XYZ file of C-alpha atoms in Angstrom:
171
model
C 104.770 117.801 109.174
C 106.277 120.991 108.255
C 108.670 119.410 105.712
C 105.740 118.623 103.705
C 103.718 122.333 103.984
C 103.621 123.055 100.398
C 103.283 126.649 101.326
C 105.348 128.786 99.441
C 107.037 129.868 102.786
C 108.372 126.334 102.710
C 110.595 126.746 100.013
C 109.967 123.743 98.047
C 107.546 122.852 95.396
C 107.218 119.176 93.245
C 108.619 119.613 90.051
C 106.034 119.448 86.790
C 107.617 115.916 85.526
C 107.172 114.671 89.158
C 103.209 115.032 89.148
C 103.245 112.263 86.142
C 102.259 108.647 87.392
C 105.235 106.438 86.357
C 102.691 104.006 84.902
C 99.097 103.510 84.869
C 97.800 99.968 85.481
C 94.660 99.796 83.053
C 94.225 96.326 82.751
C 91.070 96.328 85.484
C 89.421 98.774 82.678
C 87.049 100.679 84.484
C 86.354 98.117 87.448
C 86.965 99.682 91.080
C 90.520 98.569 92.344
C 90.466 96.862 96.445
C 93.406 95.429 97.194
C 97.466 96.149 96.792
C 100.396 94.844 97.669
C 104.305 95.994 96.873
C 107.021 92.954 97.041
C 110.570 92.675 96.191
C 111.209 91.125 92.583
C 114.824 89.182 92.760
C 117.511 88.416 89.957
C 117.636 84.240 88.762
C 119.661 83.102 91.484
C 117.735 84.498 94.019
C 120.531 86.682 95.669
C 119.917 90.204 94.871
C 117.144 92.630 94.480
C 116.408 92.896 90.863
C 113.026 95.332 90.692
C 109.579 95.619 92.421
C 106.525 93.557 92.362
C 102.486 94.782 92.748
C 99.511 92.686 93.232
C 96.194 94.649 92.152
C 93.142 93.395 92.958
C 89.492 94.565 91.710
C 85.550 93.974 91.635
C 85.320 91.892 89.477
C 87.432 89.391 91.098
C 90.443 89.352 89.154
C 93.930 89.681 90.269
C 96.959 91.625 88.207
C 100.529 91.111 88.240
C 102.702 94.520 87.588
C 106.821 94.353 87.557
C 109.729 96.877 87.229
C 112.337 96.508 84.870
C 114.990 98.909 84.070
C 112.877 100.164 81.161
C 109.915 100.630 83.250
C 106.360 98.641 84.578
C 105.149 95.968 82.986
C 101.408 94.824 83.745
C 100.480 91.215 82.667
C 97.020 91.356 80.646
C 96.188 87.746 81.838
C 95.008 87.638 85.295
C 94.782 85.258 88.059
C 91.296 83.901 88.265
C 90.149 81.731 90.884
C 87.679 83.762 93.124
C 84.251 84.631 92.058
C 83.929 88.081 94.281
C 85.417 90.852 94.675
C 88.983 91.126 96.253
C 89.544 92.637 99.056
C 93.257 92.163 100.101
C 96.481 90.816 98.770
C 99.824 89.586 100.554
C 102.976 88.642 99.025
C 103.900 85.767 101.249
C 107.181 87.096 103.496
C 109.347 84.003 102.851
C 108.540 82.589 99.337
C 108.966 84.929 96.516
C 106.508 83.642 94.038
C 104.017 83.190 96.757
C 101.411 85.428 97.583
C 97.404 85.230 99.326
C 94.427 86.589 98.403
C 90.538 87.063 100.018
C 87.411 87.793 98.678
C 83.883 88.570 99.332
C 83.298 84.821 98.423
C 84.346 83.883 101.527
C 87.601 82.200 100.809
C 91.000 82.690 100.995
C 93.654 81.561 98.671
C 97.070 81.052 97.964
C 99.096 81.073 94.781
C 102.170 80.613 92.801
C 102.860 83.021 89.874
C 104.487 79.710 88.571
C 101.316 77.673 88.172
C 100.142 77.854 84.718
C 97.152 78.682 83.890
C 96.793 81.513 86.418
C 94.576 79.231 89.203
C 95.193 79.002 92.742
C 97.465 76.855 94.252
C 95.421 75.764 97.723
C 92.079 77.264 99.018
C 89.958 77.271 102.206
C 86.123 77.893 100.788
C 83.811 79.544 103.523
C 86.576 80.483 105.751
C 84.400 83.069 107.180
C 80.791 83.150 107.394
C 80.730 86.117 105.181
C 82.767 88.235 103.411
C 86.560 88.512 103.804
C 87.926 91.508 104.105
C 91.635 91.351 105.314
C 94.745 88.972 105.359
C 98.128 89.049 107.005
C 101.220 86.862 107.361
C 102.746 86.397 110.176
C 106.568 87.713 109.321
C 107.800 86.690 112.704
C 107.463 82.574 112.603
C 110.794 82.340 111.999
C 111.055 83.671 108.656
C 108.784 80.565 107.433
C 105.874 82.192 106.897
C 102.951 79.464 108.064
C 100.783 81.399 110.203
C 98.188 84.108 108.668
C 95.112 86.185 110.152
C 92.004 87.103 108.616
C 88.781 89.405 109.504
C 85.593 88.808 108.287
C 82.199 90.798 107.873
C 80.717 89.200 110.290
C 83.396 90.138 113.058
C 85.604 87.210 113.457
C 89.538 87.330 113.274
C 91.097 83.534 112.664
C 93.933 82.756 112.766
C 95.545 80.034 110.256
C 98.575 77.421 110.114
C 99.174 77.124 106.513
C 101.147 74.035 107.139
C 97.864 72.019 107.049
C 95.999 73.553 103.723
C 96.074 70.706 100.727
C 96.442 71.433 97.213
C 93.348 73.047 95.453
C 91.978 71.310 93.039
C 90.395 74.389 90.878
């Protein structure tokens, strides 16, 4: 790691402008921030990278959609709303681009479609753990598809999901 010694035997120091955030997400106000997640945004016909994507996720359970464009972030003040906890981890789903998942300390996971109006989630397994939910993943590796995800639980259990089967929500 002696690239990054910031020593001044190194050589090399960040420049002033570079200490800046590029853009400070301060829709969650003052409520503690839990979960992330960076995606790929793509142009209208779906064939080239057009800008990045973030998920934020906070205490209060609400989830935040921030984009790039060539003038900068954007963060969207309205929020996706259909847990009741606190999130604890996002994932941009690896083969649908408006897709992503969420879980909570209310014991469910969800799935949703920046699409769907009104902000709700698209399908939802309530009391998929017996307590809270802490972490998600897809599985990148089903053939691109996307079907299968894992999550871990308070209470020390790792499942493992085929997404195939989840109906609708109707939230």
């Amino acid at each position: 790691m002696e690239a990054l010694d910031p020593s001044p035997q190194s050589g090399s120091s960040i420049p002033e402008a570079a200490k800046k955030p590029v853009h400070t997400i301060t829709s969650h106000g003052r409520s503690e921030g839990f979960a992330l997640d960076w995606a790929a945004s793509f142009s209208a016909d779906n064939t080239s990278v057009s800008g990045v994507r973030l998920l934020s996720g906070d205490i209060t359970s609400k989830i935040y959609l921030t984009t790039s464009t060539i003038s900068g972030f954007t963060t969207s003040p309205n929020p996706f709303t259909s847990h009741t906890s606190s999130i604890e981890d996002l994932q941009w789903s690896p083969s649908e681009p408006t897709v992503f998942a969420s879980c909570s300390a209310d014991q469910s996971i969800r799935i949703w479609d920046v699409r769907v109006k009104g902000r709700k989630s698209a399908m939802v397994v309530e009391n998929a753990h017996d307590a809270d939910i802490n972490v998600i993943s897809w599985n990148r590796t089903t053939g691109g598809s996307g079907y299968l995800m894992v999550s871990g639980g308070d209470e020390g259990g790792l499942k493992v999901w085929d997404l195939r089967g989840w109906n609708k929500s109707v939230d």
